[in-house]
CSV table of C-alpha atoms in Angstrom, one decimal:
chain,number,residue,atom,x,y,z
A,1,UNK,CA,27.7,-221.1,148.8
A,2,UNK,CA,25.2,-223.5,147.4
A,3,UNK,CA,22.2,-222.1,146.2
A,4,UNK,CA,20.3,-225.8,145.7
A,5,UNK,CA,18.5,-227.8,148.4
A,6,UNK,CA,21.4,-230.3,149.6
A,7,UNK,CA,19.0,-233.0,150.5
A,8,UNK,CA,17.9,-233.5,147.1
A,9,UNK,CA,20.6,-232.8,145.2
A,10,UNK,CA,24.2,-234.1,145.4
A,11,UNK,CA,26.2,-231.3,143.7
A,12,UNK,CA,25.7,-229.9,140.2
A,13,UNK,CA,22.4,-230.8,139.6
A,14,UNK,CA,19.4,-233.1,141.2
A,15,UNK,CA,20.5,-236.6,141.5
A,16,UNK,CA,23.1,-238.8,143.2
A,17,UNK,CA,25.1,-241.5,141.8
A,18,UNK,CA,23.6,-244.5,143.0
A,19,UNK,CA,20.1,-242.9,141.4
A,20,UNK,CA,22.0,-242.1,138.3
A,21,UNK,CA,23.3,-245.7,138.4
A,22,UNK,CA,20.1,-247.2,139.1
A,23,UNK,CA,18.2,-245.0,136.2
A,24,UNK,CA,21.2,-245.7,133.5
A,25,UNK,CA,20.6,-249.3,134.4
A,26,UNK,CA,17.0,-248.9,133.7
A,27,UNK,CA,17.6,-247.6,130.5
A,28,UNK,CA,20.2,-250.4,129.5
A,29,UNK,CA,17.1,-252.7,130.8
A,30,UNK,CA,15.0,-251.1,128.6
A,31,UNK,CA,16.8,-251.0,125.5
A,32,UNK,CA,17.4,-254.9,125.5
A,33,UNK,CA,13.6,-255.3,126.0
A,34,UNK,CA,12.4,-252.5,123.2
A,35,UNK,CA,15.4,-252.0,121.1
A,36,UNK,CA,17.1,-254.6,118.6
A,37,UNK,CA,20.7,-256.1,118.0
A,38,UNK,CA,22.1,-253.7,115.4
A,39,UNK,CA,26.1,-253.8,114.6
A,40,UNK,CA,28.4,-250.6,114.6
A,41,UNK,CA,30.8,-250.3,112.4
A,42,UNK,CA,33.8,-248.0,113.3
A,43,UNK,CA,35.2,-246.4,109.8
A,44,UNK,CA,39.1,-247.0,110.0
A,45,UNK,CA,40.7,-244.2,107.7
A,46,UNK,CA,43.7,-245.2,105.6
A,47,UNK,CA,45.1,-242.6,103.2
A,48,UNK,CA,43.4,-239.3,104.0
A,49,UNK,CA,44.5,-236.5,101.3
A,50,UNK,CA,44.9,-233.4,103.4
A,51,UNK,CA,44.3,-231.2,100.3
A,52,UNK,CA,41.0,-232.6,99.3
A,53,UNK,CA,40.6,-233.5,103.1
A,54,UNK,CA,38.7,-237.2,102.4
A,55,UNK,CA,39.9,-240.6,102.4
A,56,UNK,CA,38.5,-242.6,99.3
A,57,UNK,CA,40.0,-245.7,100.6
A,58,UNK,CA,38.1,-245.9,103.6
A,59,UNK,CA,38.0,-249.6,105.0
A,60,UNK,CA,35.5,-251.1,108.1
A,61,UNK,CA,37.3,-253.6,109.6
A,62,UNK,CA,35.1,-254.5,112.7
A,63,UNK,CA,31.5,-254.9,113.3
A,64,UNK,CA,30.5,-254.9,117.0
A,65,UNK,CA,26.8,-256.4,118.0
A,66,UNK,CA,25.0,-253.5,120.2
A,67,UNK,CA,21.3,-253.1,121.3
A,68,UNK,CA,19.7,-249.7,119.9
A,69,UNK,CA,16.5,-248.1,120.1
A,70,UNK,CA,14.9,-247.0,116.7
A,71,UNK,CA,13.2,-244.1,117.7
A,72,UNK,CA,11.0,-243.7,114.3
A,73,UNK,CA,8.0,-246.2,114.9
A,74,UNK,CA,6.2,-246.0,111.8
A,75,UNK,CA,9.6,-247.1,109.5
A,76,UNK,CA,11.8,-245.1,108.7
A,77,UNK,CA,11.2,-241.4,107.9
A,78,UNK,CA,13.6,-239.0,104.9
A,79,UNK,CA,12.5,-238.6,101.0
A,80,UNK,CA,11.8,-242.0,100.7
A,81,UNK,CA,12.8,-243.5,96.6
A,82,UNK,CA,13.7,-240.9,94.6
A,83,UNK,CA,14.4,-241.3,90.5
A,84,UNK,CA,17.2,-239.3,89.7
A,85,UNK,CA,19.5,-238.9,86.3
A,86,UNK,CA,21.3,-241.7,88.1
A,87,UNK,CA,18.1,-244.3,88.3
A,88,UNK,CA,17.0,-244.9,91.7
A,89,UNK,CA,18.4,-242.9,95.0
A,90,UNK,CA,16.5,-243.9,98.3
A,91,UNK,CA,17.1,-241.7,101.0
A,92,UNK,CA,16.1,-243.4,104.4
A,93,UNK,CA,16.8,-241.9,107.9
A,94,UNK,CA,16.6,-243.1,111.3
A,95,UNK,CA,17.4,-241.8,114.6
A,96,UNK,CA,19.1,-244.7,116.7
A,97,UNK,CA,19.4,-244.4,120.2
A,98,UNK,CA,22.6,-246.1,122.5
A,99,UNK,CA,23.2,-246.2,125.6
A,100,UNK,CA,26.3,-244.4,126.4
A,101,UNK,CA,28.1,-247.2,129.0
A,102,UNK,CA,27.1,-250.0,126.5
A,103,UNK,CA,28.6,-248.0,123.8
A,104,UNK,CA,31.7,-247.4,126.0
A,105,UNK,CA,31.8,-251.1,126.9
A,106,UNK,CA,31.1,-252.6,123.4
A,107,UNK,CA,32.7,-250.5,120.7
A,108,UNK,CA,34.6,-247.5,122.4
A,109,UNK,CA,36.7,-249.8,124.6
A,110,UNK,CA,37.9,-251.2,122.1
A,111,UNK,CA,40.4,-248.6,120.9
A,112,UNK,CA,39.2,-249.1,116.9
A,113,UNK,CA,36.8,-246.2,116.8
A,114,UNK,CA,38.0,-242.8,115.9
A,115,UNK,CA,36.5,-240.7,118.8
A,116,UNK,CA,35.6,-242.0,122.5
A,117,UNK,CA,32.1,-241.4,121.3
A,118,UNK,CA,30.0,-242.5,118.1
A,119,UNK,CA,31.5,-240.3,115.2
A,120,UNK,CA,30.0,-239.3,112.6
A,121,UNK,CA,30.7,-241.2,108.9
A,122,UNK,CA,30.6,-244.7,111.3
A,123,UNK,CA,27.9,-247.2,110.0
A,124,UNK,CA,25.2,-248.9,111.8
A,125,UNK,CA,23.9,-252.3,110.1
A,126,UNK,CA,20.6,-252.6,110.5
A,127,UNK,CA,20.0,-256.7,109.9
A,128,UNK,CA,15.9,-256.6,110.1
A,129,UNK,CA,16.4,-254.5,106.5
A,130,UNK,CA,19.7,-255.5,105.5
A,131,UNK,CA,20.4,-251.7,105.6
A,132,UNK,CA,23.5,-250.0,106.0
A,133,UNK,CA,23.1,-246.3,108.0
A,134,UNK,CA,25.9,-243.8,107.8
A,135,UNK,CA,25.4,-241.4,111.3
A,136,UNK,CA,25.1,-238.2,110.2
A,137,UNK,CA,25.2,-236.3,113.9
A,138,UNK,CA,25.6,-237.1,116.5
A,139,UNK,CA,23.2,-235.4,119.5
A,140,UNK,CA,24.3,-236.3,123.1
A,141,UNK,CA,22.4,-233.8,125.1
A,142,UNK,CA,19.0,-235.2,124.6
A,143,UNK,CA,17.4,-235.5,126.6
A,144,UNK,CA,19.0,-232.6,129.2
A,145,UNK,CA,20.5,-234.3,132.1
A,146,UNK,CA,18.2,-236.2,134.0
A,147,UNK,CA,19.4,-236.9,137.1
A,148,UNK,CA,22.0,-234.6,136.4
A,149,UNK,CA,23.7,-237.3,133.9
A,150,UNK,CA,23.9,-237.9,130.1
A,151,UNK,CA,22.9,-241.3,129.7
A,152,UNK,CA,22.6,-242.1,125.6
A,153,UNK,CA,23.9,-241.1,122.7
A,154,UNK,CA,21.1,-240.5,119.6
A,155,UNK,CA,22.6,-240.9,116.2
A,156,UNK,CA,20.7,-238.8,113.1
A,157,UNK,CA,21.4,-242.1,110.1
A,158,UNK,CA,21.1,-241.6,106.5
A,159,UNK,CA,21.0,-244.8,104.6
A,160,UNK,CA,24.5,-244.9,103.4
A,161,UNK,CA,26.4,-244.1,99.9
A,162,UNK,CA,28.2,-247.2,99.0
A,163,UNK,CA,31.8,-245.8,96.8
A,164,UNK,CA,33.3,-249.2,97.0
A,165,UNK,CA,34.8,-249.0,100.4
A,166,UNK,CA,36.1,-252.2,101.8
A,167,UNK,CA,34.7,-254.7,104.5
A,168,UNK,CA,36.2,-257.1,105.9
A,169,UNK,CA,34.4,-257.2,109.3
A,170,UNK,CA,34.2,-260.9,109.9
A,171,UNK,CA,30.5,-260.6,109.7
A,172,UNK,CA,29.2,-262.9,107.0
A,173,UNK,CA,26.5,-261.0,105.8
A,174,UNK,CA,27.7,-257.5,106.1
A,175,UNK,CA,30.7,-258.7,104.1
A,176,UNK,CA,29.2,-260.4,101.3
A,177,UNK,CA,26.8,-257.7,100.6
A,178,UNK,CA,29.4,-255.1,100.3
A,179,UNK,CA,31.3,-257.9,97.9
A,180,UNK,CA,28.6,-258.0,95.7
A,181,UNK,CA,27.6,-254.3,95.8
A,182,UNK,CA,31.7,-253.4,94.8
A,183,UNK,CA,32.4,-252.3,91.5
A,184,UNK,CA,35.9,-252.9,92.3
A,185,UNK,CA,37.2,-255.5,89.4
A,186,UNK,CA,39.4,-256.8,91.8
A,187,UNK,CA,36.7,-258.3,93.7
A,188,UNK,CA,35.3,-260.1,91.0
A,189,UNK,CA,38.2,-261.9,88.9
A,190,UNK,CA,39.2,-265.2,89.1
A,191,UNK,CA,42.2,-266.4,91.5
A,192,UNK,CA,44.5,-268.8,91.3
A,193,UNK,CA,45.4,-270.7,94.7
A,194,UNK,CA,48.4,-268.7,95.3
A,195,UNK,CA,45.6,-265.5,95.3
A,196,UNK,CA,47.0,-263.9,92.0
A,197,UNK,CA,44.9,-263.1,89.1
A,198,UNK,CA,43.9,-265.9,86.5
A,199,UNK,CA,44.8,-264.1,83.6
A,200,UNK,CA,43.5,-264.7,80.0
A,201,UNK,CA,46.1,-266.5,77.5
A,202,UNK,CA,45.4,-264.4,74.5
A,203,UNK,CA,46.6,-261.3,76.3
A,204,UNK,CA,48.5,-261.8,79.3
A,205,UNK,CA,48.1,-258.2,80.9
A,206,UNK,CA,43.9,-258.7,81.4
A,207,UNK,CA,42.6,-260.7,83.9
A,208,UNK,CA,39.6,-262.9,84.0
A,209,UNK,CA,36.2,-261.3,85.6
A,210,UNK,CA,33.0,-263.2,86.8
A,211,UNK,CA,29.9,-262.6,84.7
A,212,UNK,CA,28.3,-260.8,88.0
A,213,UNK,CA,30.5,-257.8,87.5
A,214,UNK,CA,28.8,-257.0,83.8
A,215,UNK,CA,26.9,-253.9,84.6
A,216,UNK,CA,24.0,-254.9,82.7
A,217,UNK,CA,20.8,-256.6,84.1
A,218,UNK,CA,22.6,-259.6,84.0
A,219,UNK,CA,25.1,-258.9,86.3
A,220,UNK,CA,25.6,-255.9,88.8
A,221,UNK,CA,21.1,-255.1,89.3
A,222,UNK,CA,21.6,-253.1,91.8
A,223,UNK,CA,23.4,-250.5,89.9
A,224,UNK,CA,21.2,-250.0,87.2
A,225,UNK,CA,23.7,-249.3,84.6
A,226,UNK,CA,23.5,-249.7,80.8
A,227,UNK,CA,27.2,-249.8,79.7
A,228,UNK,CA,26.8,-253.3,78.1
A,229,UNK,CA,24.2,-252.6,76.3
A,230,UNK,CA,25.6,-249.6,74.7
A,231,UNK,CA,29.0,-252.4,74.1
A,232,UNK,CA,26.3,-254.7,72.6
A,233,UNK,CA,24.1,-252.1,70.2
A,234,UNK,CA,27.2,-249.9,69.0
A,235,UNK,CA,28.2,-252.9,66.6
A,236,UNK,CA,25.2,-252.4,64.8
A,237,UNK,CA,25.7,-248.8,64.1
A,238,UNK,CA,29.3,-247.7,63.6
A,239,UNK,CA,31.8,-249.4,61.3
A,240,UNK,CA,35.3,-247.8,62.2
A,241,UNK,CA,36.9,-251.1,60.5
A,242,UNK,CA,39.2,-250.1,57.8
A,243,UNK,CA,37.1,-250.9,55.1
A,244,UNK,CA,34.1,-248.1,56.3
A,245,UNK,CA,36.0,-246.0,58.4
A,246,UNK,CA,33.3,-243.5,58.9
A,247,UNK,CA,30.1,-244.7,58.2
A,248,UNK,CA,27.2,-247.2,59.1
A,249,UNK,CA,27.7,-250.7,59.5
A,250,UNK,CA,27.7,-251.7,55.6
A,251,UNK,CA,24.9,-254.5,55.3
B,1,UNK,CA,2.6,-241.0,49.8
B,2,UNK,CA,1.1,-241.4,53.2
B,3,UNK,CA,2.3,-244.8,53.7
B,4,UNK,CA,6.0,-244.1,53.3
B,5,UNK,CA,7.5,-244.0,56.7
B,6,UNK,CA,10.8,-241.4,57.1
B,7,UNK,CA,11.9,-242.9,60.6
B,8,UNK,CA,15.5,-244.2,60.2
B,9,UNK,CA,16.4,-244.3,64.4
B,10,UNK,CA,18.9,-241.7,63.7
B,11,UNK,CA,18.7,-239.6,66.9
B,12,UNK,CA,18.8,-242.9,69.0
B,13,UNK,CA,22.0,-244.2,66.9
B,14,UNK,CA,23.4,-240.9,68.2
B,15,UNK,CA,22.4,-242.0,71.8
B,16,UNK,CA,23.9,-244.9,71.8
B,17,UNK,CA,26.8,-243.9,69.7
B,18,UNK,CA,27.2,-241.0,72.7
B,19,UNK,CA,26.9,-243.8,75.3
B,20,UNK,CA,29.8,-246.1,73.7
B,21,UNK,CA,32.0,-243.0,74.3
B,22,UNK,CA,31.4,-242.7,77.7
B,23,UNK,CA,31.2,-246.6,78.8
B,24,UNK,CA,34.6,-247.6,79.4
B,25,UNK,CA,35.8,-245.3,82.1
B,26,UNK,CA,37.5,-246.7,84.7
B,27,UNK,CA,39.1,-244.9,88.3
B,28,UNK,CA,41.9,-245.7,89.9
B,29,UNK,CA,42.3,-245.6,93.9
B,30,UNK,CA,45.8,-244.9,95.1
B,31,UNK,CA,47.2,-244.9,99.0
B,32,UNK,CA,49.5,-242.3,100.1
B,33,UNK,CA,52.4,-244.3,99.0
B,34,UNK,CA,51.1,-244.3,95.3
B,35,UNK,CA,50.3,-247.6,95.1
B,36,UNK,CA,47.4,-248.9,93.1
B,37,UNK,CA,44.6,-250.2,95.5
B,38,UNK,CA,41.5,-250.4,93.4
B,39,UNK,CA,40.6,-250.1,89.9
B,40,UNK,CA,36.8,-249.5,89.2
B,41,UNK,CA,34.8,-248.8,85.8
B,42,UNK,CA,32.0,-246.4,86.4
B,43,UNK,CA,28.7,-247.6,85.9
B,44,UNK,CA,26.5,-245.2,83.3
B,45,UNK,CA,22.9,-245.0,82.4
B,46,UNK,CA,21.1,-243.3,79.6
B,47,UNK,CA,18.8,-240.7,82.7
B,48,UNK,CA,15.5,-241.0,80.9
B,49,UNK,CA,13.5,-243.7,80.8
B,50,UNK,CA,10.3,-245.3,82.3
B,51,UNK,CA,10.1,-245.2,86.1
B,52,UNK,CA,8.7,-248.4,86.9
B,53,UNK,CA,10.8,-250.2,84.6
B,54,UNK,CA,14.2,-248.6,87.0
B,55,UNK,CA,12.1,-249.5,89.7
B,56,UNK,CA,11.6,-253.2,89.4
B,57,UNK,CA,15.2,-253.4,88.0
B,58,UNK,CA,17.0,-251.9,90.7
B,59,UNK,CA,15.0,-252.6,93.9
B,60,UNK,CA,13.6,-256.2,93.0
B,61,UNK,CA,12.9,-257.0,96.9
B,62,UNK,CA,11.1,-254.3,98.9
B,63,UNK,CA,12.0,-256.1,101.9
B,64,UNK,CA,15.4,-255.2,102.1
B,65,UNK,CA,17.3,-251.9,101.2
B,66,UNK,CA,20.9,-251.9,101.3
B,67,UNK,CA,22.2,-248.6,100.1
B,68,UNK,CA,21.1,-245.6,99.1
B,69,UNK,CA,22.8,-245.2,95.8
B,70,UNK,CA,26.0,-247.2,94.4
B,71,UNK,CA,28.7,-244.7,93.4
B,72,UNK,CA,30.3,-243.5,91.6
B,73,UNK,CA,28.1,-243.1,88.3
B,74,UNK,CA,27.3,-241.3,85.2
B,75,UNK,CA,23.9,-240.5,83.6
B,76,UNK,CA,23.1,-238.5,80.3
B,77,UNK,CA,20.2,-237.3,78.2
B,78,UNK,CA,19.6,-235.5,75.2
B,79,UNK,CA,18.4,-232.0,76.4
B,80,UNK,CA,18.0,-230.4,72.8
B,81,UNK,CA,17.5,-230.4,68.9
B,82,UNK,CA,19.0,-227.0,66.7
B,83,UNK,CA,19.1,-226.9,64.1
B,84,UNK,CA,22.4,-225.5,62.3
B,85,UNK,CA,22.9,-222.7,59.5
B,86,UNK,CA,26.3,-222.9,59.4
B,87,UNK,CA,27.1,-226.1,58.4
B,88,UNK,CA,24.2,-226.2,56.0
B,89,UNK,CA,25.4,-226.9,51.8
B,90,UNK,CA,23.2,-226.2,48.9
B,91,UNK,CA,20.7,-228.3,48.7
B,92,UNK,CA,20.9,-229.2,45.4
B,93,UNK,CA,24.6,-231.0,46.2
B,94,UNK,CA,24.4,-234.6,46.0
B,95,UNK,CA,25.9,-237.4,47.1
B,96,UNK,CA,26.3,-240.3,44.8
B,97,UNK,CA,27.2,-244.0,45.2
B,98,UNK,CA,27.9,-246.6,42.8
B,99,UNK,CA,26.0,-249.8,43.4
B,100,UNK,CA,27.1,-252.1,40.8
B,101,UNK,CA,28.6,-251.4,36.9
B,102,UNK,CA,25.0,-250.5,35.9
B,103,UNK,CA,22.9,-248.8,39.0
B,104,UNK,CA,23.9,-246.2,41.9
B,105,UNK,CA,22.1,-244.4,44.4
B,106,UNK,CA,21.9,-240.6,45.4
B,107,UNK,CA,21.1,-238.6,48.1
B,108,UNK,CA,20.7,-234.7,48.4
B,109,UNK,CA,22.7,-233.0,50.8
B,110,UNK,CA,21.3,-233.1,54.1
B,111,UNK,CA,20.2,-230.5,56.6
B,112,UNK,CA,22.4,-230.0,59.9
B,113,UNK,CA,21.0,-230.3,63.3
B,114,UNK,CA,23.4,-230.5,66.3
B,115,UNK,CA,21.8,-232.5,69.1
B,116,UNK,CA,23.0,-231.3,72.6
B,117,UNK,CA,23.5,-234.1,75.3
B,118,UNK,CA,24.3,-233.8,78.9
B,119,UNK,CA,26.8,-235.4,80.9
B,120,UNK,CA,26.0,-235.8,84.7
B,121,UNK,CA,28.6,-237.3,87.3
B,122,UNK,CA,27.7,-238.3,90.5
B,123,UNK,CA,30.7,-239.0,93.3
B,124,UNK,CA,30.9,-239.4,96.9
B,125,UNK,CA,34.4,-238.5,96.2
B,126,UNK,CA,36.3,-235.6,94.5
B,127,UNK,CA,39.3,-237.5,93.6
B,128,UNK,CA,37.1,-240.0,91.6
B,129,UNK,CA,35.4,-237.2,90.3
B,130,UNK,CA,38.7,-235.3,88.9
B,131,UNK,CA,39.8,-238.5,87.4
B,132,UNK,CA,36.5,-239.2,85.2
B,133,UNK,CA,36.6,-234.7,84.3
């Protein structure tokens, strides 16, 4: 026995489909006016370790170009820059908002996302910052059914943790950025043609790395790390050469 | 008397000489079938040190902002200075080394301290984690 008004309401709830159609379309409409091009980045996982339960060798193969609405208007909210042990942390959020049938017909169609929704660990690339968002949650009841229907997906983003995954996207600049961020000496030795490592003639086993892998200020910046200058001063201070074993460097 | 100046740069040899222990660490990333896939030295920073200096070092552009942090890393710092009875020698012990045939140099014995340092490790992952431990 239906306890609703039947002439405004089609079933569960108020609305009918071709209202619900017209009102998603709306908000499609309105998305590509007030939102921007961001690209979503399905996380492919590789060689999960059921013990630990994570996947270090994470890899994100494909970028797909999606309007979203940034719902933070006044940049993006979080901690902001923090100075840690570990030099500087920033810690960004943003709440992005996509529509659920453009999802569906951009990324989630596609059969190389792990869920048939927006997971949580994907990435959005945000190209007006350069900035790479991991989701965080994922909230898909807000707002509550309007017109009886869940039309968008809102995505809780903290900027992202780089550990060296791998990206190999196809997207120029999401690619190279990742390239130079990796501390993975793989990325930065020398090749031959044939795509094997150039290795050095005096010892056969080492291969040859580019300067911008030095984690010093002249190479890697981002990282902030000192390790070549601690290579560089130790010379001056300890002598384990077999004439002064122990001591200070003998001047 | 008050001209002589006693600083030799002793505690920041020890820094240094604490950092070149730690600076070559390197983790290895295997897939399931136990081959290697990556090899990656981990980046480490001596944690104190003047704020703006990190700031204009690491975030050069304040246009753009990549990531939130690079992992993984290592930071330390010197957290204290004790001194040590237990080690400590009469003071009246000497050392003595022989410059040339005719002159040598002495120095009294001198007084123990043990300077404490922390290790920190950051990881986004515990396997990398376990491998530096």
């Amino acid at each position: 026995m239906a306890t609703v008004n039947r002439y405004f309401q089609s079933g569960r709830t108020i609305g009918r489909p071709s209202e619900q159609n017209l009102y998603e379309d709306l908000i499609i409409e309105s998305m590509k006016i007030y939102g921007m091009e961001v690209y979503y980045l399905p996380r492919k996982v590789n060689s999960l370790d059921v013990i630990l339960t994570e996947d270090p060798l994470n890899t994100f193969e494909y970028a797909y170009p999606i309007e979203m609405y940034l719902e933070n208007t006044m940049g993006f909210a979080g901690d902001g820059e923090l100075m840690s042990k570990f030099g500087l942390e920033i810690r960004d959020t943003g709440n992005f908002i996509v529509s659920r049938k453009r999802w569906k017909e951009v990324a989630g169609s596609t059969g190389n996302t792990i869920l048939e929704r927006p997971a949580e660990g994907d990435l959005i690339y945000f190209p007006m910052t350069r900035s790479f968002f991991e989701i965080r949650k994922v909230e898909g009841q807000e707002p509550f059914f309007q017109v009886g229907k869940l039309f968008v997906y809102k995505m809780m983003c903290e900027l992202y943790q780089f550990s060296n995954e791998r990206f190999t996207t196809g997207v120029d600049e999401i690619d190279s950025l990742t390239n130079d961020a990796s501390l993975v000496i793989g990325d930065h030795e020398l090749l031959q043609e044939n795509g094997e490592s150039l290795l050095l003639e005096m010892n056969a086993l080492t291969p040859i790395v580019m300067e911008d892998y030095a984690l010093s200020d002249d190479g890697h910046v981002q990282i902030g790390a000192d390790n070549e200058k601690f290579i560089e001063n130790i010379d001056n201070i300890l002598d384990f050469s077999e004439r002064n074993p122990f001591g200070e460097v003998y001047q | 008397m008050l001209d002589q100046r006693f600083y030799w740069g002793t505690i920041r040899k020890a820094i240094v000489a604490f950092g070149s222990m730690f600076n070559g660490i390197t983790i290895e990333r295997k897939d399931s079938a136990g081959n290697s896939i990556q090899i990656q030295k981990v980046p480490l920073s001596y944690s104190p040190k003047q704020k703006f200096l990190a700031k204009i070092r690491q975030q050069p552009s304040v246009d753009e902002t990549n990531f939130s942090v690079i992992l993984p890393r290592m930071g330390f710092e010197m957290t204290s200075l004790d001194y040590d009875p237990n080690r400590k020698i009469s003071p009246l012990q000497q050392n003595r080394t022989l410059n040339s045939a005719t002159t040598s140099s002495s120095q009294y014995a001198p007084t123990p301290y043990n300077i404490n340092v922390l290790l920190y490790i950051y990881v986004k992952n515990q396997d990398d984690g376990l491998q530096i431990i």
